[in-house]
Structures are given as structure tokens and as C-alpha cells.
CSV table of C-alpha atoms in Angstrom, one decimal:
chain,number,residue,atom,x,y,z
A,27,MET,CA,34.7,-34.0,-68.7
A,28,ASP,CA,31.2,-34.0,-69.3
A,29,HIS,CA,30.4,-35.5,-72.6
A,30,SER,CA,26.6,-35.6,-72.5
A,31,SER,CA,26.4,-32.7,-75.5
A,32,HIS,CA,27.5,-35.0,-78.1
A,33,HIS,CA,24.7,-37.0,-77.2
A,34,THR,CA,22.0,-33.9,-77.3
A,35,GLY,CA,21.4,-34.4,-81.3
A,36,THR,CA,22.9,-30.7,-81.8
A,37,PRO,CA,25.8,-29.6,-83.8
A,38,HIS,CA,28.8,-28.6,-82.1
A,39,ASP,CA,32.2,-27.6,-82.8
A,40,HIS,CA,34.9,-30.1,-82.6
A,41,THR,CA,37.8,-27.5,-82.3
A,42,THR,CA,36.0,-25.2,-79.1
A,43,HIS,CA,36.4,-28.5,-76.5
A,44,GLU,CA,38.0,-27.4,-73.5
A,45,GLY,CA,40.7,-29.6,-71.8
A,46,HIS,CA,41.1,-31.4,-75.2
A,47,GLY,CA,44.6,-31.8,-76.5
A,48,HIS,CA,45.7,-33.3,-79.8
A,49,ALA,CA,45.8,-37.0,-78.2
A,50,GLY,CA,42.6,-36.9,-76.1
A,51,HIS,CA,40.7,-35.3,-79.1
A,52,THR,CA,41.7,-38.2,-81.7
A,53,ALA,CA,41.2,-40.9,-79.1
A,54,HIS,CA,37.7,-39.9,-78.3
A,55,HIS,CA,36.6,-39.1,-82.2
A,56,GLY,CA,38.2,-42.1,-83.7
A,57,ALA,CA,39.8,-41.7,-86.6
A,58,HIS,CA,37.6,-39.6,-88.6
A,59,ALA,CA,39.6,-36.6,-86.6
A,60,GLY,CA,42.6,-36.8,-88.7
A,61,ALA,CA,45.8,-34.9,-88.7
A,62,SER,CA,46.9,-32.0,-90.9
A,63,TRP,CA,49.2,-32.2,-93.5
A,64,ALA,CA,51.8,-29.2,-91.8
A,65,THR,CA,51.8,-31.9,-88.8
A,66,ALA,CA,52.9,-34.9,-91.1
A,67,VAL,CA,55.0,-32.7,-93.1
A,68,LYS,CA,56.7,-31.7,-89.9
A,69,ALA,CA,56.9,-35.1,-88.8
A,70,THR,CA,58.8,-36.6,-91.7
A,71,LEU,CA,60.9,-34.1,-92.2
A,72,HIS,CA,62.0,-34.5,-88.5
A,73,CYS,CA,62.2,-38.2,-89.4
A,74,LEU,CA,64.2,-37.3,-92.8
A,75,THR,CA,67.0,-34.8,-90.6
A,76,GLY,CA,67.8,-38.1,-89.0
A,77,CYS,CA,67.7,-40.4,-91.8
A,78,ALA,CA,69.8,-38.1,-94.4
A,79,ILE,CA,72.3,-37.3,-91.4
A,80,GLY,CA,73.1,-40.8,-90.6
A,81,GLU,CA,72.8,-42.2,-94.2
A,82,ILE,CA,75.2,-39.7,-95.6
A,83,LEU,CA,77.7,-40.2,-92.6
A,84,GLY,CA,77.3,-43.8,-93.2
A,85,MET,CA,78.1,-43.4,-96.9
A,86,VAL,CA,81.3,-41.3,-96.5
A,87,VAL,CA,82.8,-43.5,-93.7
A,88,GLY,CA,82.1,-46.2,-95.6
A,89,THR,CA,83.7,-45.1,-98.9
A,90,ALA,CA,86.6,-43.4,-96.9
A,91,LEU,CA,87.4,-46.8,-95.8
A,92,LEU,CA,86.9,-48.3,-99.2
A,93,TRP,CA,84.7,-50.6,-98.3
A,94,GLY,CA,82.0,-52.5,-101.0
A,95,ASN,CA,78.6,-51.5,-101.4
A,96,VAL,CA,76.5,-53.7,-99.1
A,97,PRO,CA,79.0,-53.2,-96.0
A,98,THR,CA,78.4,-49.3,-96.6
A,99,MET,CA,74.8,-49.5,-97.0
A,100,VAL,CA,74.3,-51.4,-94.1
A,101,LEU,CA,76.5,-49.0,-92.0
A,102,ALA,CA,74.4,-45.9,-93.7
A,103,ILE,CA,71.3,-47.7,-92.7
A,104,THR,CA,72.0,-48.6,-89.2
A,105,LEU,CA,73.3,-45.0,-88.5
A,106,ALA,CA,70.3,-43.4,-90.3
A,107,PHE,CA,68.0,-45.7,-87.6
A,108,LEU,CA,69.9,-44.6,-85.1
A,109,PHE,CA,70.2,-40.7,-85.6
A,110,GLY,CA,66.6,-41.0,-86.8
A,111,TYR,CA,65.6,-42.5,-83.5
A,112,SER,CA,68.2,-40.2,-81.6
A,113,PHE,CA,66.4,-37.0,-82.8
A,114,THR,CA,63.2,-38.3,-80.8
A,115,LEU,CA,64.7,-39.8,-78.0
A,116,PHE,CA,66.6,-36.8,-76.8
A,117,ALA,CA,63.4,-34.6,-77.4
A,118,VAL,CA,61.5,-36.9,-75.0
A,119,LEU,CA,64.1,-37.2,-72.4
A,120,ARG,CA,64.2,-33.5,-72.2
A,121,ALA,CA,60.4,-33.7,-71.4
A,122,GLY,CA,60.9,-35.7,-68.5
A,123,LEU,CA,60.7,-39.0,-69.6
A,124,ASP,CA,62.8,-41.9,-68.3
A,125,LEU,CA,65.3,-43.4,-70.6
A,126,LYS,CA,63.2,-46.8,-70.4
A,127,SER,CA,60.0,-45.1,-71.4
A,128,ALA,CA,61.8,-42.6,-74.0
A,129,ILE,CA,63.3,-45.5,-76.0
A,130,LYS,CA,59.7,-46.7,-76.2
A,131,VAL,CA,58.4,-43.7,-77.3
A,132,ALA,CA,61.0,-43.3,-79.8
A,133,LEU,CA,60.5,-47.0,-81.3
A,134,ALA,CA,56.9,-46.4,-81.5
A,135,ALA,CA,57.3,-42.9,-82.7
A,136,ASP,CA,59.7,-43.7,-85.3
A,137,THR,CA,59.9,-47.3,-86.6
A,138,VAL,CA,57.6,-47.2,-89.8
A,139,SER,CA,58.4,-43.8,-91.0
A,140,ILE,CA,62.2,-44.4,-91.0
A,141,ALA,CA,61.7,-48.0,-92.7
A,142,VAL,CA,59.4,-46.7,-95.3
A,143,MET,CA,62.3,-43.7,-95.9
A,144,GLU,CA,65.2,-46.0,-95.8
A,145,LEU,CA,63.3,-48.6,-98.2
A,146,VAL,CA,62.3,-46.0,-100.6
A,147,ASP,CA,65.8,-44.0,-100.5
A,148,ASN,CA,68.1,-46.8,-100.9
A,149,ALA,CA,65.9,-48.7,-104.0
A,150,ILE,CA,66.1,-45.7,-105.6
A,151,ILE,CA,69.9,-45.7,-105.3
A,152,ALA,CA,70.3,-49.2,-106.0
A,153,LEU,CA,67.9,-48.7,-109.2
A,154,THR,CA,70.0,-45.8,-110.5
A,155,PRO,CA,72.7,-46.8,-113.0
A,156,GLY,CA,75.7,-46.3,-111.8
A,157,ALA,CA,74.8,-44.9,-108.7
A,158,MET,CA,76.4,-47.8,-106.3
A,159,ASP,CA,79.7,-47.2,-108.3
A,160,ALA,CA,79.7,-43.4,-107.7
A,161,HIS,CA,82.3,-41.8,-105.5
A,162,LEU,CA,81.5,-39.3,-102.9
A,163,SER,CA,83.2,-36.6,-105.8
A,164,ASP,CA,80.5,-37.8,-108.2
A,165,GLY,CA,77.8,-35.5,-108.9
A,166,LEU,CA,75.5,-38.9,-109.7
A,167,PHE,CA,75.9,-40.0,-106.2
A,168,TRP,CA,74.8,-36.7,-104.7
A,169,SER,CA,71.7,-36.7,-107.4
A,170,ALA,CA,70.7,-40.1,-106.6
A,171,LEU,CA,71.1,-39.7,-102.8
A,172,LEU,CA,69.2,-36.3,-102.4
A,173,GLY,CA,66.9,-37.6,-105.2
A,174,GLY,CA,66.1,-40.3,-103.4
A,175,PHE,CA,65.3,-38.6,-100.0
A,176,GLY,CA,63.1,-36.5,-101.9
A,177,VAL,CA,61.2,-39.7,-103.3
A,178,ALA,CA,61.2,-41.1,-99.9
A,179,PHE,CA,60.0,-37.6,-98.1
A,180,LEU,CA,57.0,-37.6,-100.7
A,181,ILE,CA,56.1,-41.3,-100.0
A,182,THR,CA,56.7,-41.5,-96.3
A,183,THR,CA,54.5,-37.9,-95.9
A,184,PRO,CA,51.0,-39.2,-96.5
A,185,ILE,CA,52.2,-42.5,-94.2
A,186,ASN,CA,52.9,-40.5,-91.2
A,187,LYS,CA,49.3,-38.5,-91.5
A,188,TRP,CA,47.5,-41.4,-91.8
A,189,MET,CA,49.7,-42.7,-88.6
A,190,ILE,CA,49.1,-39.8,-86.8
A,191,GLY,CA,45.8,-39.6,-87.3
A,192,ARG,CA,45.2,-42.9,-85.7
A,193,GLY,CA,47.3,-42.1,-82.5
A,194,LYS,CA,50.2,-44.0,-83.7
A,195,GLY,CA,53.5,-42.5,-84.8
A,196,HIS,CA,54.8,-39.2,-84.3
A,197,ALA,CA,51.2,-38.9,-82.2
A,198,VAL,CA,53.0,-40.6,-79.1
A,199,VAL,CA,55.7,-37.9,-79.4
A,200,HIS,CA,53.0,-35.1,-79.2
A,201,ALA,CA,51.5,-36.6,-76.0
A,202,HIS,CA,55.0,-35.5,-73.8
A,203,HIS,CA,55.5,-32.1,-75.5
């Protein structure tokens, strides 16, 4: 690809480069290319879906088995990571990657996002008075959990936007779509 026009001093429109995909555009033009909020929201919702399924399943199983708070939270967090990674893993496997490469992409794409989401969500649950001792049938349990997901989404979205804009996080998935 000829980029000699980049050095002529004439203005050019970054959006009209033919042959530049999102990843190529970001890699060539550096961090100033950034990522859209829509892309960051979509990536965060993708992550949140996996986290929510895993965490709710872990809370339900731990509570049903009459486990204490710590083992229930460990199970919930483990399942949140498992489900969060699996959504990306299956998507990139469908795109044609081998299993080892797909696992590497899923780990690179989602680790920071899931970790931040889980840290924020579980901190809110732990800091909400009575939430740790609430039962599945209590409104407090669900309001703390869902409120934690909401706050985690608001905190994780700008982090994902920053990472995607630098070719990290969910940006590695886009190279395989």
C-alpha cells in the first residue's frame, strides 16, 4: 500500500483509505485514532453478558448448596470469567481460528474487562449493607447485584474504549471477524 501521500503536506481524510480495516487503521495512525463509544459499549455489553450469566449462576448454585459467602463468591467469579471468555472463544472459533489461537485471543480480549467488572461488581455487593447475607428471594440481593453490574458497566466502558483505541482488549477480536 502506498502511503506517500501522507508526507506531501496535503490534508487527507482518514476515513477514505481503501484497504484499511479498523486494526490496520489504528496500528498505522497510532493512539490518536481512538475507538468509538459505540464500539466500547458493544464490547462492554458483550463482556457484561458473560459475567452476569456466570456470576448469577454461581450465586444461585452457592446459595442452593448452602455454601458460605466466600466459596459462593469464588464460584461466581470463576464462572463469570469462564462465561465471559467463552463468548469470545466461540466467536473466534467460528471465525476459523484454531483452539490455541482462539484461547489466546479470548484471554487478550477479555481479561482486563472481566477483571474490572468483577472487582467493581463484587465490591459493591460486599459494601452494600446486608447484601452478602441476603437470600435469592430478597430484593436487596438482586438490587445490589444488578446495581453492581450497572456501575461496573459505567466504569469498564471507558477502560474498554481506551484499550480498543490502542489495539488492545476487544480490538484483538475485531481482527478475526
